[in-house]
Coordinates of C-alpha atoms in Angstrom, one line a residue:
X135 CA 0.0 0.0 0.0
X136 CA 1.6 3.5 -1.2
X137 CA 1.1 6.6 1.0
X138 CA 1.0 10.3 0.0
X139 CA 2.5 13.5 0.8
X140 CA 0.2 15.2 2.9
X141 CA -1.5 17.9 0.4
X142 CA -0.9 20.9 2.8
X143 CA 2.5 21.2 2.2
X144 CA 3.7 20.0 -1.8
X145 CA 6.5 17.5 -2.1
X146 CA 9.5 19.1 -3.7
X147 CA 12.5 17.4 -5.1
X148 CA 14.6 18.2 -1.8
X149 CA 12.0 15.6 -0.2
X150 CA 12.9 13.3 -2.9
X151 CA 16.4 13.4 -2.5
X152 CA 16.2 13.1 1.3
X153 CA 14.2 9.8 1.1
X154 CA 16.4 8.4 -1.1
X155 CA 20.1 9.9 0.0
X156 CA 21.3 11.3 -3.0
X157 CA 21.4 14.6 -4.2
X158 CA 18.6 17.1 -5.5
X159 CA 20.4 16.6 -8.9
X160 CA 20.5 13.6 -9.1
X161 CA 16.4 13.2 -8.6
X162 CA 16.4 16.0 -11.0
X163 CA 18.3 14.4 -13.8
X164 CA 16.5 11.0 -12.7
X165 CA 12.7 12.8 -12.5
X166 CA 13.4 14.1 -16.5
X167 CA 15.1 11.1 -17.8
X168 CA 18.5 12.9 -18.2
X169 CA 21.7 11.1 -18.4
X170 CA 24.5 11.5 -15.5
X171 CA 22.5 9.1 -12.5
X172 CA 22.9 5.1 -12.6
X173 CA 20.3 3.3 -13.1
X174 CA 19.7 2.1 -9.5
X175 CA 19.9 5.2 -8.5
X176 CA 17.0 6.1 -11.2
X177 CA 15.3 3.5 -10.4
X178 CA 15.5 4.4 -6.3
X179 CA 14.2 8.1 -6.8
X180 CA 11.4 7.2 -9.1
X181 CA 10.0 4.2 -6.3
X182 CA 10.2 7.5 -3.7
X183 CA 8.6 9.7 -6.2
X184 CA 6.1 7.7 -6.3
X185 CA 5.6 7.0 -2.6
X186 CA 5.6 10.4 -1.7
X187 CA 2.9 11.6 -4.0
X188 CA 5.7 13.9 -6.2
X189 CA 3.9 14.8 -8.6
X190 CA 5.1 15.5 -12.1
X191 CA 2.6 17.9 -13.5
X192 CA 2.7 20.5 -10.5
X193 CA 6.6 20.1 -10.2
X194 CA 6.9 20.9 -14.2
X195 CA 4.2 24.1 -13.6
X196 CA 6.8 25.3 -11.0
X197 CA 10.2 24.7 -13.0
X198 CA 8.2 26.5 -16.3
X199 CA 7.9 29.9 -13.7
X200 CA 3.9 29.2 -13.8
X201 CA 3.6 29.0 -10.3
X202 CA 4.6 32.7 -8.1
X203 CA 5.4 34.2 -11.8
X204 CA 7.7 36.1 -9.3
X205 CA 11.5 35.8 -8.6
X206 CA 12.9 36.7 -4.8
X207 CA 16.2 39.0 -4.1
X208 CA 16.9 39.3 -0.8
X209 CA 19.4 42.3 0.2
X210 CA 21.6 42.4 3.4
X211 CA 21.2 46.6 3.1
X212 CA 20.1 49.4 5.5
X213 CA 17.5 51.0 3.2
X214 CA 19.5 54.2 3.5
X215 CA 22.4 53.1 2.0
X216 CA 21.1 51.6 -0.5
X217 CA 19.0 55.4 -1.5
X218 CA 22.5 56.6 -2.0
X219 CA 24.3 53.7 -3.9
X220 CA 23.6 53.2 -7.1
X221 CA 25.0 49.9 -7.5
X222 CA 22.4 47.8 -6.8
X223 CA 20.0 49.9 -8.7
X224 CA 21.2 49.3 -11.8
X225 CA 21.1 45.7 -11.0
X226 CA 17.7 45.6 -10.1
X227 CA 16.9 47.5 -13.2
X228 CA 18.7 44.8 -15.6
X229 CA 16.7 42.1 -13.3
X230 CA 13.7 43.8 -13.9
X231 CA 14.6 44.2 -18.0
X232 CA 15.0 40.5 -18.2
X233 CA 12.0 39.6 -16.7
X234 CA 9.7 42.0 -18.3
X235 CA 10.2 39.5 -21.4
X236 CA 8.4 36.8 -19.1
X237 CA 6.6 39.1 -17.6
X238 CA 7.2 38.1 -13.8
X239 CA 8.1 40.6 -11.1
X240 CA 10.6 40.9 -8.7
X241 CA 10.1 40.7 -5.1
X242 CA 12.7 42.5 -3.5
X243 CA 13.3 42.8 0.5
X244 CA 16.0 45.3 1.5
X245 CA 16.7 45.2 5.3
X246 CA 20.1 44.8 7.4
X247 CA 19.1 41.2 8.2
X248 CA 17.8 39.6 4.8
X249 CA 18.8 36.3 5.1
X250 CA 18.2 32.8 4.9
X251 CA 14.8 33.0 6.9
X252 CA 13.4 35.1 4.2
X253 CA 14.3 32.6 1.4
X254 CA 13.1 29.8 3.5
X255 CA 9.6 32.1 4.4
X256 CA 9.1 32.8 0.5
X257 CA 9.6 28.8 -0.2
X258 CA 7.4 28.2 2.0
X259 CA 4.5 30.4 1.0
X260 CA 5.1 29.7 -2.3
X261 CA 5.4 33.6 -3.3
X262 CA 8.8 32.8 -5.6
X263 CA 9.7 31.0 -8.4
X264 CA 13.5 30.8 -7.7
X265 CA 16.2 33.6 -5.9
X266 CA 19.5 35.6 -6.9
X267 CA 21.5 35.5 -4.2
X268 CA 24.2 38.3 -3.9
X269 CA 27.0 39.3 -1.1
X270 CA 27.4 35.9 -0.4
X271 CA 29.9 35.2 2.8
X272 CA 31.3 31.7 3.6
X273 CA 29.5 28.9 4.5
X274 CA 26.7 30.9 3.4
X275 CA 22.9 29.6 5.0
X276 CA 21.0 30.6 2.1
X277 CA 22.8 28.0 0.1
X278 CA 21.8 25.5 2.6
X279 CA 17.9 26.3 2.3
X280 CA 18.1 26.7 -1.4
X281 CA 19.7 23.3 -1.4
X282 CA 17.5 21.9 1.0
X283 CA 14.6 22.7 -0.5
X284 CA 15.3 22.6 -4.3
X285 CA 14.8 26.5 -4.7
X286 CA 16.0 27.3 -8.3
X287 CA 18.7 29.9 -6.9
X288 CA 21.3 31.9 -8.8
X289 CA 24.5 33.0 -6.8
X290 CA 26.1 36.7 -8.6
X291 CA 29.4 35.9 -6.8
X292 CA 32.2 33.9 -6.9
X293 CA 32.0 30.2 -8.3
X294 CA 34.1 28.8 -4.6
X295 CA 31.6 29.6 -2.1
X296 CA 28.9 28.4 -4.2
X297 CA 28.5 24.8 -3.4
X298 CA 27.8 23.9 -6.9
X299 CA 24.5 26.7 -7.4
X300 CA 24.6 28.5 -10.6
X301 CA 27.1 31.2 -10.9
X302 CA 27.5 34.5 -12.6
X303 CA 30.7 35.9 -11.3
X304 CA 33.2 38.9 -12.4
X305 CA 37.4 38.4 -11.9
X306 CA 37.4 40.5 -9.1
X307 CA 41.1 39.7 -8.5
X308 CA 42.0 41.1 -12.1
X309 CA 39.8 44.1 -11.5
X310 CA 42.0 44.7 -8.4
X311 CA 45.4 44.1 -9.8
X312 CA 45.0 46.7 -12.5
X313 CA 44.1 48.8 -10.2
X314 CA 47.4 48.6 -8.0
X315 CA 49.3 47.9 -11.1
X316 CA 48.2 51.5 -12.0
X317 CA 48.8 53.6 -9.3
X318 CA 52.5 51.7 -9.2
X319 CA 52.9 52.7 -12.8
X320 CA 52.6 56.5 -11.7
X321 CA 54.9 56.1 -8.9
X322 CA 53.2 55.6 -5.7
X323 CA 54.7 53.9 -3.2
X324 CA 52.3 53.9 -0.5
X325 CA 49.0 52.3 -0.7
X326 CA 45.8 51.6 1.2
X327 CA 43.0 49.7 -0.2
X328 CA 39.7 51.1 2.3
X329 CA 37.1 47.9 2.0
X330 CA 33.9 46.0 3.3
X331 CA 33.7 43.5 5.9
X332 CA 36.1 40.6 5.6
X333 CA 33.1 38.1 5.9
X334 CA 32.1 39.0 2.3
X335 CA 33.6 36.3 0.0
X336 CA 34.4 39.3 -2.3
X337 CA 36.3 41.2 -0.2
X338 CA 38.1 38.3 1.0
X339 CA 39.4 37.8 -2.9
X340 CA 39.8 41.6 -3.4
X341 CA 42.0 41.4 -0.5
X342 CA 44.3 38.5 -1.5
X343 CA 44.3 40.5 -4.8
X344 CA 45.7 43.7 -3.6
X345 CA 47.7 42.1 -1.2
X346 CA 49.6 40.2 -3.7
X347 CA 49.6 42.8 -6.5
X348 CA 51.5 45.4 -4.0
X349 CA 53.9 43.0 -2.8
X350 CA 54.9 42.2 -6.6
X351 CA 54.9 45.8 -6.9
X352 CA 57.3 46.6 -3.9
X353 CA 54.8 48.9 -2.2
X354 CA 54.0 49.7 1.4
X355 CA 50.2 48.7 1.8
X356 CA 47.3 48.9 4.4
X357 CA 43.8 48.0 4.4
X358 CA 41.2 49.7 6.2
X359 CA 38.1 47.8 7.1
X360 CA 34.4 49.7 7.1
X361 CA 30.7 49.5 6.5
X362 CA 30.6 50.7 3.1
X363 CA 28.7 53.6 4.1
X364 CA 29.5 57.5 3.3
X365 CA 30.6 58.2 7.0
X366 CA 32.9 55.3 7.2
X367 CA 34.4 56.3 3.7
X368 CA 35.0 60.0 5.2
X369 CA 36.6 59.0 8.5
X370 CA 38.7 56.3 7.1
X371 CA 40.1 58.7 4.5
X372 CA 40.6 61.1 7.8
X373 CA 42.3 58.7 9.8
X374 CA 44.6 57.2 7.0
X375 CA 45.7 60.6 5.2
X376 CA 45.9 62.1 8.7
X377 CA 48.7 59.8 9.7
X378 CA 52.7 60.3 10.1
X379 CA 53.1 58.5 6.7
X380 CA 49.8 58.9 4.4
X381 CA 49.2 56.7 1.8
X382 CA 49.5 58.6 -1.8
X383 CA 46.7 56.1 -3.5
X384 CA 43.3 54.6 -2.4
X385 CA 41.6 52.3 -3.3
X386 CA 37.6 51.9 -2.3
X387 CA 35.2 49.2 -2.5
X388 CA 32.6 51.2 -3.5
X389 CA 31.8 55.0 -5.4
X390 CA 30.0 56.5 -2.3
X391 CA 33.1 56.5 -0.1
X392 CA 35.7 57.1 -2.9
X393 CA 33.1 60.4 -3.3
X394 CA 33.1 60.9 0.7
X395 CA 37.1 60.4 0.8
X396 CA 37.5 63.1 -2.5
X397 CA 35.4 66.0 0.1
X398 CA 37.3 65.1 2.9
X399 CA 41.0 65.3 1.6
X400 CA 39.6 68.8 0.3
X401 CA 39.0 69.7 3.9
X402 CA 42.4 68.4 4.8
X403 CA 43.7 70.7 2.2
X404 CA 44.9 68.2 0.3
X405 CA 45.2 68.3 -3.8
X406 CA 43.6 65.2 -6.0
X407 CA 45.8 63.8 -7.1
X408 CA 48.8 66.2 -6.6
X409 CA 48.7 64.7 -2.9
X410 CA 46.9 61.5 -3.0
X411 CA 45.1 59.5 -5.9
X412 CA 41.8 58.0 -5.5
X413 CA 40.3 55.2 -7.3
X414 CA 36.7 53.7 -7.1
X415 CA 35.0 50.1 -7.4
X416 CA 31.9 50.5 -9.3
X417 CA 32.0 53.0 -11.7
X418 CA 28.8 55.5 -11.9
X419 CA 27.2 59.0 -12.1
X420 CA 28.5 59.7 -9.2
X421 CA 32.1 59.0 -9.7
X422 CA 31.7 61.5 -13.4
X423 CA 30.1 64.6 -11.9
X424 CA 32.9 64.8 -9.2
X425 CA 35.6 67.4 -9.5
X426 CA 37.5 65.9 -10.2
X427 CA 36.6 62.9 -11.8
X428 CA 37.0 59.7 -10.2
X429 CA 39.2 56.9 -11.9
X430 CA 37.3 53.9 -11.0
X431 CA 36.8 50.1 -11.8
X432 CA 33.2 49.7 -13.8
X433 CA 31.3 47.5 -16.2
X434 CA 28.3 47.4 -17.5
X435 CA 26.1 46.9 -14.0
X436 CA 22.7 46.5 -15.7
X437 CA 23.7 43.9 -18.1
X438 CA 25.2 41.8 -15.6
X439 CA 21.8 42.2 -13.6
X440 CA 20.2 40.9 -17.0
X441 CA 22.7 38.2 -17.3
X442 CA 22.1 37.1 -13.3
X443 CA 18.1 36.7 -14.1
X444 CA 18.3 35.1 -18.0
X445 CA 20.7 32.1 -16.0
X446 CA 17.6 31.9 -13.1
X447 CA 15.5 32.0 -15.6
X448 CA 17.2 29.1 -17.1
X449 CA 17.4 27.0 -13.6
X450 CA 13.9 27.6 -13.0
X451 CA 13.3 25.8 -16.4
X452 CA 15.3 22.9 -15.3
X453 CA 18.6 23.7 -16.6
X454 CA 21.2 21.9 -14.8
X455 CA 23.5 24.0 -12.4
X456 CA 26.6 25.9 -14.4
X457 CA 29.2 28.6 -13.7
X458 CA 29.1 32.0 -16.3
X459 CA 31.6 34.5 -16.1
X460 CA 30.4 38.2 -16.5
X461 CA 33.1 41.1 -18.3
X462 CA 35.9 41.4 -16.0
X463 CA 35.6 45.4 -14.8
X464 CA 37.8 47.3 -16.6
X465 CA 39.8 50.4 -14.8
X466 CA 38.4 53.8 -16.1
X467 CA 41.1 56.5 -15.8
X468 CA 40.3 60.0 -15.0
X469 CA 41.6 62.8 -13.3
X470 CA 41.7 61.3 -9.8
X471 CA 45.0 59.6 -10.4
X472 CA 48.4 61.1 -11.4
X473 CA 51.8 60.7 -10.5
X474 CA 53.1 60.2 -6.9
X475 CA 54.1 62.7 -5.1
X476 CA 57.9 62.9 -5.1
X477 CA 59.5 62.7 -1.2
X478 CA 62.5 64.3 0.3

């Protein structure tokens, strides 16, 4: 006698796999008749398919995006940051591009503590068809409950803290490099790179980057940890050009500081660059209308927001998981850097 999955809650392929100890892929490649699973382990999922009351019709209504018609991103933001960083705006707006074509919505959640629990509380509601998962940190939860549960999930990070989930990933590390390779080029000896919390997987590789790329170089180096915020941009630019022995370049982690940092060596009465060069991550507006004009790492933000829903998209179709890389950001030189400043 066969029993069935209660109908208040529907059986997902995370179910499957648990009943029958193998992975969500496997019982997806095994559900569609794909290749890559033995045959007893076909044969296994199937039998507990089929004991649990999975049932093919509403599973394939979910994968096609017929179910929420509605994709979830989740950001680990205080809402007024995020008013003055444009960053994450253009993202959402190449999200929203992409899924204008399929007509679904976004549902976006901006608070300081997004996290797993809202993944899990969207699952479980059923108000989401899949999630783009950004600022990823290691051992990340929300991979956990999007593995867990079978949530098509698409990380915009790097492939090594994504436990096999969908990628979509800039070279971070050669973003970085050119940007200390540059500032060596015009002579600067002393360097500080000002950047977000170390738990971020992306500063982590940022760090290595510069780290490495200013040893090669033969240059004294620092970094500077802060929030990201426009106060913390100001005050570490205070602190560090305040010192005995000031660095001559920076290097932010995002365009609001390097903007903060550029009014604050102004109050310092310091000269950019004749004193100090500043470089951004994240090229934008913001980083143009300056005086002067902030050299600054950028690519095409919008497009890689497109390119991050067209692969979750794909995984809530039923494509298997894959890594793509996005254009490496390419340094943008304006008048923010020139040559060091030449010591007695």
């Amino acid at each position: 006698m066969t029993t069935s999955h209660p109908r208040t809650r529907r059986v997902t392929i995370a179910d499957v796999a648990r009943e029958a100890q193998t992975s969500t892929a496997s019982v997806s490649y095994a559900l569609n008749g794909r290749s890559g699973v033995s045959s007893a382990t076909r044969e296994r999922v199937l039998e507990v398919a089929a004991r649990l009351g999975w049932s093919p019709a509403s599973a394939a209504r979910t994968l096609a995006g017929a179910g929420a018609e509605t994709i979830g991103l989740a950001l680990a933001k205080d809402p007024r940051d995020l008013s003055v960083e444009p960053f994450y705006m253009q993202f959402v707006a190449g999200v929203e591009a992409t899924l204008a074509s399929r007509s679904m919505g976004l549902l976006l959640q901006v608070a300081p503590e997004a996290d797993a629990a809202a993944i899990r509380r969207w699952h479980m509601s059923r108000r989401v068809d899949g999630v783009l998962l950004t600022d990823l940190i290691p051992d990340d939860p929300r991979i956990t409950v999007v593995s867990e549960h079978g949530i098509p999930a698409v990380v915009v990070g790097d492939p090594s803290v994504a436990a096999g989930v969908t990628t979509v990933w800039t070279n971070d590390a050669e973003a970085t490099r050119q940007a200390v390779e540059h500032l060596a080029a015009l002579g600067h000896r002393r360097v500080t790179r000002v950047a977000a919390p170390r738990r971020y997987a992306y500063t982590v590789i940022r760090d290595d980057a510069f780290e490495y790329a200013a040893r090669a170089a033969g240059l004294e180096h620092d970094i500077v940890r802060t929030d990201l915020s426009q106060d913390s941009g100001a005050a570490a630019a205070r602190t560090v050009l305040s010192s005995p022995r000031p660095p001559t370049g920076l290097l932010f982690d995002n365009d609001v500081m390097a903007v903060a940092a550029l009014t604050t060596a102004h109050e310092l009465g310091l000269s950019v660059p004749g004193d100090v060069s500043i470089i951004a991550w994240d090229d934008s507006l913001l980083c143009r209308l300056v005086t002067p004009a902030l050299t600054a790492l950028g690519h095409d933000v919008v497009a890689l927001g497109a390119h991050a829903a067209r692969r979750l998209l794909d995984v809530i179709d039923g494509a298997a998981p894959s890594t793509h890389q996005d254009a490496t950001p390419t340094l943008r030189v304006r008048a923010s850097t020139g040559r060091g400043p030449v010591e007695a």
